[in-house]
mmCIF file of C-alpha atoms in Angstrom:
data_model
loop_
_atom_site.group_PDB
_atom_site.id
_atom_site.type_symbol
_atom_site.label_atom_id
_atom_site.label_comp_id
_atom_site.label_asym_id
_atom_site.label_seq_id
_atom_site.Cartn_x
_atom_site.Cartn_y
_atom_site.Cartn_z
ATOM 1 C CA UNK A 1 0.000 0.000 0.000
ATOM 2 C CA UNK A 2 1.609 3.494 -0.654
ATOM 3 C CA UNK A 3 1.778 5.808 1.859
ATOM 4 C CA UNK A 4 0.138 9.443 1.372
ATOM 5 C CA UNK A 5 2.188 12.126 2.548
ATOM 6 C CA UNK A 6 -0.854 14.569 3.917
ATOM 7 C CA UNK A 7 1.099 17.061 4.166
ATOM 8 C CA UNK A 8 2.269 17.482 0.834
ATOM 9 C CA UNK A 9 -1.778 16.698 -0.192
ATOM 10 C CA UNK A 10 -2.834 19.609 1.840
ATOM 11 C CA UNK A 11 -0.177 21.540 0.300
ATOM 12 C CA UNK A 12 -1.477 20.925 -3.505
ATOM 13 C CA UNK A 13 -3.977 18.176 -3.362
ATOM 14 C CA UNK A 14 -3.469 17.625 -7.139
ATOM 15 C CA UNK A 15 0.231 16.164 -6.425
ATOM 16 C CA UNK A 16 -0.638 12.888 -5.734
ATOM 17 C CA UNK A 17 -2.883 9.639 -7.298
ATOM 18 C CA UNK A 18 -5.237 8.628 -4.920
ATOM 19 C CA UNK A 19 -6.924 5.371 -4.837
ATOM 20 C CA UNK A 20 -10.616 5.398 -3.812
ATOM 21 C CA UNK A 21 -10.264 4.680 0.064
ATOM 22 C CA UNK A 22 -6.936 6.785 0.706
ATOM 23 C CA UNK A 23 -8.943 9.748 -1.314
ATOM 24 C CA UNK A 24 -12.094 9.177 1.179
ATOM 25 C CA UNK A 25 -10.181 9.023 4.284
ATOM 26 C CA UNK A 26 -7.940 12.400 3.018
ATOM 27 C CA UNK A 27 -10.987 14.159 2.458
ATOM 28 C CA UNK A 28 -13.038 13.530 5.863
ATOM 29 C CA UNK A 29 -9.983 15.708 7.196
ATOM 30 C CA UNK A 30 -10.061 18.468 4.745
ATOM 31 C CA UNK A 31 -12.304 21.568 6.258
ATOM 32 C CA UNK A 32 -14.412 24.167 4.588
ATOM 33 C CA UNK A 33 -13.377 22.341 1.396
ATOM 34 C CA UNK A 34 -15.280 19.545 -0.566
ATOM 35 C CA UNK A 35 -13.155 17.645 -3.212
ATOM 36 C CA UNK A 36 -14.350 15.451 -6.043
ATOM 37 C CA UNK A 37 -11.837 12.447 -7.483
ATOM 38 C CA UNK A 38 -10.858 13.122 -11.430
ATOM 39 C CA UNK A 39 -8.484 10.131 -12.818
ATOM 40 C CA UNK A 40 -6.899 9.442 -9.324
ATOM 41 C CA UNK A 41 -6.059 12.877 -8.394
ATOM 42 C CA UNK A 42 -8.530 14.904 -5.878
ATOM 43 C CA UNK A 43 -10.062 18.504 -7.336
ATOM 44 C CA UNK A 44 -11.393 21.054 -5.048
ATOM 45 C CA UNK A 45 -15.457 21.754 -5.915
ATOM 46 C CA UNK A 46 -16.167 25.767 -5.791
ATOM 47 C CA UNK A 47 -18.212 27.673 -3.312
ATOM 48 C CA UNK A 48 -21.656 27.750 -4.126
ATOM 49 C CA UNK A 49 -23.947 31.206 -4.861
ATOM 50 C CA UNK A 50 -26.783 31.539 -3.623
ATOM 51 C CA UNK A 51 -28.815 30.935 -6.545
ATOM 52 C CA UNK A 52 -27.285 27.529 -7.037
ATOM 53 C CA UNK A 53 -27.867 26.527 -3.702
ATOM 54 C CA UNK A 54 -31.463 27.574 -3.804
ATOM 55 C CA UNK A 55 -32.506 25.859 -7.157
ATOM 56 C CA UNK A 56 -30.344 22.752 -6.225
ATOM 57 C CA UNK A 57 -32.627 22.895 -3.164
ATOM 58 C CA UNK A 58 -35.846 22.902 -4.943
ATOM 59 C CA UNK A 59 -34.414 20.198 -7.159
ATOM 60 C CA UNK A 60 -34.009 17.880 -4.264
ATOM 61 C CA UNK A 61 -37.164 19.226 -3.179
ATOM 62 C CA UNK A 62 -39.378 18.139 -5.880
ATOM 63 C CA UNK A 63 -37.605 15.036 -6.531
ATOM 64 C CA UNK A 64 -38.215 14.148 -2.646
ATOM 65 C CA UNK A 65 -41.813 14.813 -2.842
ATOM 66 C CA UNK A 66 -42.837 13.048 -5.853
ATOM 67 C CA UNK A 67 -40.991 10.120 -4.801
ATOM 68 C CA UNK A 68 -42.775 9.449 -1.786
ATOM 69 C CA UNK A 69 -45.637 10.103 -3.218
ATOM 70 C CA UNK A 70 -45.165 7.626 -5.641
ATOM 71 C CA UNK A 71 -44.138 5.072 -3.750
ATOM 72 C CA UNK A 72 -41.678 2.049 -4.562
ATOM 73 C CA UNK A 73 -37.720 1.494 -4.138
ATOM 74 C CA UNK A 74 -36.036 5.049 -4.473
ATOM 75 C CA UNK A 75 -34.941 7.855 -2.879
ATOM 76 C CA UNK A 76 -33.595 11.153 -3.244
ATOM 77 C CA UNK A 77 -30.086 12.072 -2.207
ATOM 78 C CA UNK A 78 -29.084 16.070 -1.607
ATOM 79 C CA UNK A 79 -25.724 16.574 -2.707
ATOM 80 C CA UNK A 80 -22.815 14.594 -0.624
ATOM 81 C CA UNK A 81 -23.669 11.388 -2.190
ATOM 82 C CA UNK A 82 -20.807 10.000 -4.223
ATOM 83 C CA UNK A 83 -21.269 8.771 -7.351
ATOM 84 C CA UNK A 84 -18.348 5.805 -8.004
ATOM 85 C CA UNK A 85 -17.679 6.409 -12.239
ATOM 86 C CA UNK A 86 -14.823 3.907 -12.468
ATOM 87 C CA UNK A 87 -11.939 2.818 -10.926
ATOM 88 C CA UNK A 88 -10.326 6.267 -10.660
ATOM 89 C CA UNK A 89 -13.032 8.957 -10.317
ATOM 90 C CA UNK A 90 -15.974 9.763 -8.024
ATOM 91 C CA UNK A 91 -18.175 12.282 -8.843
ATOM 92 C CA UNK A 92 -20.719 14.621 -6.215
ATOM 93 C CA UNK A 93 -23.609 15.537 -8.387
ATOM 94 C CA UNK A 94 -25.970 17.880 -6.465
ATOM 95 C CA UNK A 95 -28.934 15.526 -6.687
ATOM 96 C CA UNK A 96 -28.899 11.674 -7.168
ATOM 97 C CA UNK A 97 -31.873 9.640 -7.194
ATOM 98 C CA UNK A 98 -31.010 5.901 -5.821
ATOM 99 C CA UNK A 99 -33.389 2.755 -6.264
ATOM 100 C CA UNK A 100 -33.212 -0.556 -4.855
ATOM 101 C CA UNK A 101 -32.479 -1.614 -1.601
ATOM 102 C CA UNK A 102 -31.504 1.271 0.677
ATOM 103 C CA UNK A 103 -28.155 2.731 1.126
ATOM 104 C CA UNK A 104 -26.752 2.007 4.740
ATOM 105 C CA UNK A 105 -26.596 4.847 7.002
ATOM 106 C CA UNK A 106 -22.838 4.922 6.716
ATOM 107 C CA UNK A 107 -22.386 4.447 3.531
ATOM 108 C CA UNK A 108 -20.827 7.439 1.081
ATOM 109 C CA UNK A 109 -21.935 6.171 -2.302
ATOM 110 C CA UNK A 110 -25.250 5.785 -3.789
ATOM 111 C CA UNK A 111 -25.886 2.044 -5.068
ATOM 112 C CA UNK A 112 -27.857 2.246 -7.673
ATOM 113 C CA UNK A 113 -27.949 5.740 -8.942
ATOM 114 C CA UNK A 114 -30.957 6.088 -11.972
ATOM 115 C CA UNK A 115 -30.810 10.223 -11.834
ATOM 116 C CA UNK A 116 -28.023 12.482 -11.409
ATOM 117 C CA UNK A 117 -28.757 16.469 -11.783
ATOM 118 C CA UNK A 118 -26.092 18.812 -11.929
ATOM 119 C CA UNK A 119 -26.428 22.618 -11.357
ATOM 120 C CA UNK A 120 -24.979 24.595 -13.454
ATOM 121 C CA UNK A 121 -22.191 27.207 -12.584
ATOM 122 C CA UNK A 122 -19.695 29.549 -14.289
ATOM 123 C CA UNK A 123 -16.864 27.516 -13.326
ATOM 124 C CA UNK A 124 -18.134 24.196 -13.922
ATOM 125 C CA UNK A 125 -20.079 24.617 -17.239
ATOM 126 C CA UNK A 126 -17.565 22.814 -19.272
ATOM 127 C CA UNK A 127 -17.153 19.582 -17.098
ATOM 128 C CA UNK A 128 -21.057 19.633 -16.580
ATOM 129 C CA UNK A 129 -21.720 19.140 -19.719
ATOM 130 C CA UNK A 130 -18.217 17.071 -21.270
ATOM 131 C CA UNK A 131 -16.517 15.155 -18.958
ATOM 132 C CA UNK A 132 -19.537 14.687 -16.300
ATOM 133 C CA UNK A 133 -22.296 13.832 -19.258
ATOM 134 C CA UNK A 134 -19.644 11.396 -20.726
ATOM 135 C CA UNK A 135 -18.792 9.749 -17.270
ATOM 136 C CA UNK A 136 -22.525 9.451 -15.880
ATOM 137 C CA UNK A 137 -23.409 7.778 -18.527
ATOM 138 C CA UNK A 138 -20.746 5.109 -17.887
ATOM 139 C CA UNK A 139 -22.483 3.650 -15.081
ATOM 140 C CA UNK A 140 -25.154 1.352 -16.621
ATOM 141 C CA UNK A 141 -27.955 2.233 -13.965
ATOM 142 C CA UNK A 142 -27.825 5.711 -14.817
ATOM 143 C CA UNK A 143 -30.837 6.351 -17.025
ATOM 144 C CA UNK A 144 -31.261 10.611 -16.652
ATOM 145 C CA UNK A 145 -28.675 12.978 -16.402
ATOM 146 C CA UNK A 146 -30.373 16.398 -15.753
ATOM 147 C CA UNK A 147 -28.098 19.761 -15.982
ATOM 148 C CA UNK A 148 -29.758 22.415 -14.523
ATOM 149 C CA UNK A 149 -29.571 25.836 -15.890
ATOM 150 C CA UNK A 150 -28.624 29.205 -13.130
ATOM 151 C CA UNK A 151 -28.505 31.974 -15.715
ATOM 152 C CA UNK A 152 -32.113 31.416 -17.339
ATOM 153 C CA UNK A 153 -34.948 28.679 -16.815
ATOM 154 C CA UNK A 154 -33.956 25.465 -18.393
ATOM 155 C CA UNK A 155 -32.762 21.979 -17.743
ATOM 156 C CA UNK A 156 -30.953 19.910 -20.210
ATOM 157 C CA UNK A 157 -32.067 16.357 -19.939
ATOM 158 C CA UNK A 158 -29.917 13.678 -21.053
ATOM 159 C CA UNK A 159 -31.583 10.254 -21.388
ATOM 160 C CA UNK A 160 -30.251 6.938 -22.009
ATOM 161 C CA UNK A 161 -31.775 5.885 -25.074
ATOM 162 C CA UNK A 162 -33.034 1.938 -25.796
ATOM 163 C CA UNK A 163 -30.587 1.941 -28.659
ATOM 164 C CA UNK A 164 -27.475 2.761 -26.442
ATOM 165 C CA UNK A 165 -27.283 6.610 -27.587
ATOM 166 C CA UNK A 166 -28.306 9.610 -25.682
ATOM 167 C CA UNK A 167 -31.429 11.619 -26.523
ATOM 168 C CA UNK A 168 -31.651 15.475 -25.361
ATOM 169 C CA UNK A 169 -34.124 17.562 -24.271
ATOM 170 C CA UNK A 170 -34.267 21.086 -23.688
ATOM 171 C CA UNK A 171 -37.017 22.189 -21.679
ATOM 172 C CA UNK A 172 -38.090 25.580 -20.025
ATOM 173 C CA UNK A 173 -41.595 24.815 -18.813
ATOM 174 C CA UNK A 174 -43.959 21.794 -18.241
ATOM 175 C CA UNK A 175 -42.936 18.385 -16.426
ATOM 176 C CA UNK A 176 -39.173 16.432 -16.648
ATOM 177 C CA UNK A 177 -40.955 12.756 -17.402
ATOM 178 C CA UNK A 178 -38.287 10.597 -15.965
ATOM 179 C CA UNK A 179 -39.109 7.222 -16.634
ATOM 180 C CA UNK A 180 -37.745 5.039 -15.092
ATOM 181 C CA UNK A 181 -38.393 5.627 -12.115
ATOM 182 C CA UNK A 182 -42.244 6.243 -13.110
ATOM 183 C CA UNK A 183 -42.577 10.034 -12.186
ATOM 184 C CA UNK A 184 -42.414 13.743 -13.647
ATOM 185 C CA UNK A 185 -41.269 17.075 -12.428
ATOM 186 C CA UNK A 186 -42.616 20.511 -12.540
ATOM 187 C CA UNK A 187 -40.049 22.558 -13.884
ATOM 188 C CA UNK A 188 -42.204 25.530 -12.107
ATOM 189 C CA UNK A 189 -41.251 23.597 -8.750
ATOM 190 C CA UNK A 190 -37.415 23.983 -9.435
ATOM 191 C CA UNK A 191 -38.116 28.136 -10.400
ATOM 192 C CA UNK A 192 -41.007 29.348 -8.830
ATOM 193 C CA UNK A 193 -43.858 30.734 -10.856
#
């Protein structure tokens, strides 16, 4: 096993490959600062605004709410919830839907992850909708990828097509139909009226 110099992590996280356990024990010590893992090597997430908290909130929000009333197997997760892309990178999206069994209390990773949703930001624009859309849709469960617009109403929503492909939508009023897990969201829920 190598040894991690935490120091020199601390220093310039980006230094160092991390394997998936030696990057989750690293970053349960780091304060103030939450860190996604990119090919092995950690990368610090920005602060949120305000805006991007709130809609990321409502996201949750309305995902939450239909799902219980719904019924069944899933649940939704606010951000914090890993998402495990392969061997050497973990994503945080800010909203991930989970079905099947539940996830222990102690666990850090969703197990079965059908919806992701990103919020969009300045700074994270271009990995939102590159690296992120490519990687989600690496995990075979993951049927919806939603990227959720700050700077004007609109979600992009990436779905897993039958033939293997990815079918977009770009919508700016009426309901997300995301299917499965059986349900549909208000896109007035996520803004406000």
């Amino acid at each position: 096993m190598q040894h991690l110099n935490m120091g020199a992590v601390m220093e310039n996280p980006r230094r160092q490959r991390m394997g998936r356990d030696e990057f989750r024990q690293w970053a349960e010590q780091q304060e103030g600062v939450r860190y996604e893992r990119v090919d092995g090597e950690p990368v610090a997430m920005a602060p949120e605004r305000a805006i991007h908290a709130r809609i990321k909130a409502r996201v949750w929000q309305a995902l939450d709410r239909t799902l219980r009333d719904h019924g069944g197997d899933c649940e939704a997760l606010p951000d914090g919830m890993t998402v495990e892309i392969d061997a050497d990178t973990d994503y945080e999206p800010d909203v991930v839907v989970n079905c099947g069994p539940p996830i222990p209390d102690d666990a850090v990773a969703a197990t079965n992850p059908v919806i992701v949703v990103e919020v969009l930001s300045p700074g994270t624009r271009g990995i939102d909708t590159g690296a992120k859309l490519d990687g989600y849709f690496r995990v075979p469960g993951i049927v919806h990828y939603l990227i959720v617009l700050t700077a004007r109403r609109g979600v992009i929503h990436h779905r897993r097509a039958h033939d293997g492909g990815i079918d977009t939508r770009i919508l700016s009023s009426g309901k997300i139909e995301l299917d499965p897990p059986g349900i549909a969201i208000d896109i007035d829920e996520i803004y406000g009226r």
